[in-house]
PDB file of C-alpha atoms and ligand atoms in Angstrom:
ATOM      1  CA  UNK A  26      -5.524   9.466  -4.906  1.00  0.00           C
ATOM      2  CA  UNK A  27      -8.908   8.834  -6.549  1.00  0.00           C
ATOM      3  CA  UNK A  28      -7.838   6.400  -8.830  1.00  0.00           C
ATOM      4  CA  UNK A  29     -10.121   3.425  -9.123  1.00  0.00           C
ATOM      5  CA  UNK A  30      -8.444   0.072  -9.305  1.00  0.00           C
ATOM      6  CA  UNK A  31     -10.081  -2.334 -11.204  1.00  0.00           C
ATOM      7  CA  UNK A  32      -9.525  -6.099 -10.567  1.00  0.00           C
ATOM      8  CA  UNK A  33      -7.950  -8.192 -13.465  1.00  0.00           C
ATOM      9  CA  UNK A  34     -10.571 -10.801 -13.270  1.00  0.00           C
ATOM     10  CA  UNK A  35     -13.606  -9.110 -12.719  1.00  0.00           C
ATOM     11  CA  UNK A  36     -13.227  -5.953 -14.569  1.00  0.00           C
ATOM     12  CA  UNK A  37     -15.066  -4.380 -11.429  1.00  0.00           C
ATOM     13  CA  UNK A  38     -13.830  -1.374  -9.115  1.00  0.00           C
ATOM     14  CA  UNK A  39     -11.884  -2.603  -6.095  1.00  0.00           C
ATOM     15  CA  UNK A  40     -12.691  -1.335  -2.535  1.00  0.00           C
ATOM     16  CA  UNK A  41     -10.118   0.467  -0.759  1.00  0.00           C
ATOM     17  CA  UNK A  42      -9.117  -0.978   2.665  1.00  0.00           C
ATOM     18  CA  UNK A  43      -6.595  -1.039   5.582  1.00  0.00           C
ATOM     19  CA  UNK A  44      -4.585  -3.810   6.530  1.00  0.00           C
ATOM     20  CA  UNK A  45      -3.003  -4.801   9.899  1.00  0.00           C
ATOM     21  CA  UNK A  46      -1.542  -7.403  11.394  1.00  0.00           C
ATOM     22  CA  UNK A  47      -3.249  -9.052  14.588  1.00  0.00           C
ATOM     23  CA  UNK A  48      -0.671  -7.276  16.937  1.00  0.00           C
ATOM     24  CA  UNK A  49      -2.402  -3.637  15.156  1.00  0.00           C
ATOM     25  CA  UNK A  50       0.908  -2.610  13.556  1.00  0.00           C
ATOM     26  CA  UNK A  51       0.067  -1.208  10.263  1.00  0.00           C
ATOM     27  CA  UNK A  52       1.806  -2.873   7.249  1.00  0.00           C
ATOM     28  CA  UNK A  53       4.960  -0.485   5.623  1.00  0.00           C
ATOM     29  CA  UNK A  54       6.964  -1.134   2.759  1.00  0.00           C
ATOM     30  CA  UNK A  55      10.834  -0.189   3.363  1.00  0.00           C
ATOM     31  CA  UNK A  56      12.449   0.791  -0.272  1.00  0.00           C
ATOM     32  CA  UNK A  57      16.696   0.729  -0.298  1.00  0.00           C
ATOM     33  CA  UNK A  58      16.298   4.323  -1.343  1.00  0.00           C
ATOM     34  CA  UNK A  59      17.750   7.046   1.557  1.00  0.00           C
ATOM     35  CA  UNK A  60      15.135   8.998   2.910  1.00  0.00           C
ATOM     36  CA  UNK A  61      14.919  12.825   1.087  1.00  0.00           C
ATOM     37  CA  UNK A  62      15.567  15.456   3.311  1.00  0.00           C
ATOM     38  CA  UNK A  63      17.496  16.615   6.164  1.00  0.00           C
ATOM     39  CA  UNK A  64      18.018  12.989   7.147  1.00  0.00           C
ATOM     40  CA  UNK A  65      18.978  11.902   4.301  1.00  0.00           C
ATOM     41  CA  UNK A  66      22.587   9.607   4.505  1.00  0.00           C
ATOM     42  CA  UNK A  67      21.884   9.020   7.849  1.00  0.00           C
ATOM     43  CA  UNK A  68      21.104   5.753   7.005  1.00  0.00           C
ATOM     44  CA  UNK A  69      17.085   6.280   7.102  1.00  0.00           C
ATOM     45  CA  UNK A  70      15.033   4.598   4.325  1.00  0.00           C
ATOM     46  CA  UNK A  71      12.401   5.469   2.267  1.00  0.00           C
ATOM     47  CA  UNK A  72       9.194   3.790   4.259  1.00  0.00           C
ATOM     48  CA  UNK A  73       6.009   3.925   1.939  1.00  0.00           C
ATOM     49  CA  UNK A  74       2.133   3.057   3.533  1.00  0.00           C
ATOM     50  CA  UNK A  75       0.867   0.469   0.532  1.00  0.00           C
ATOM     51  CA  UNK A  76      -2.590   0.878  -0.510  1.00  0.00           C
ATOM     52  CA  UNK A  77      -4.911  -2.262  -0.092  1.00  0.00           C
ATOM     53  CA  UNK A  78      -7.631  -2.805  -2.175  1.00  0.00           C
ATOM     54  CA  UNK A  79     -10.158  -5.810  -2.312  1.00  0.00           C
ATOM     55  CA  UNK A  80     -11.913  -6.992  -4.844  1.00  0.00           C
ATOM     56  CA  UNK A  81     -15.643  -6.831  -4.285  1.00  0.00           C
ATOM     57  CA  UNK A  82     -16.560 -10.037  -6.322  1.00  0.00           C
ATOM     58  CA  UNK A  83     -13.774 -12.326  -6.407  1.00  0.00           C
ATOM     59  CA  UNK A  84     -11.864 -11.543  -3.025  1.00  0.00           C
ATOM     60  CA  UNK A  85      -8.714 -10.471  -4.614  1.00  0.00           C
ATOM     61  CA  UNK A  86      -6.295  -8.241  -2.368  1.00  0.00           C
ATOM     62  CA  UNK A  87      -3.661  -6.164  -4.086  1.00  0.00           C
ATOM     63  CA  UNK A  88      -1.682  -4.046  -2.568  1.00  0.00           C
ATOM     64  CA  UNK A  89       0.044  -1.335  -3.921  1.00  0.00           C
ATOM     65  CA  UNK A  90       2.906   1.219  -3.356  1.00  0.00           C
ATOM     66  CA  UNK A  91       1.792   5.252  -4.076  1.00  0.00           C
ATOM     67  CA  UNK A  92       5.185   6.897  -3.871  1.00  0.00           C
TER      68      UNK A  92
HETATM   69 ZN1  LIG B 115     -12.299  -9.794  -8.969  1.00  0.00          ZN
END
């Protein structure tokens, strides 16, 4: 992914970063989709890493879901 976001506001390139909570667990998005694969309709889900991104001038976070 080389994709540059750009923030709304600013119309600048955003700076990728990572996000964690105080405790160090890393943030993960949970879909209602089953898992692909062998373990699929075992009752797995889908569990997507979201990309943060900051805006350099305003502060903005946005984070966002590659699938
Ligand atoms: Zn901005």
């Amino acid at each position: 992914m080389t994709t540059t976001r750009r923030c709304p506001d600013c119309g600048v390139g955003m700076e990728e970063m990572k996000m964690r909570t105080t405790d160090g667990f890393k943030l993960q998005l949970v879909t209602d989709e089953p898992k692909s694969g062998i373990f699929g309709g075992l009752g797995a889900k889908e569990k997507i890493k979201p990309t943060v991104v900051v805006c350099p001038e305003c502060g903005l976070i946005r984070q966002y879901a590659d699938r």
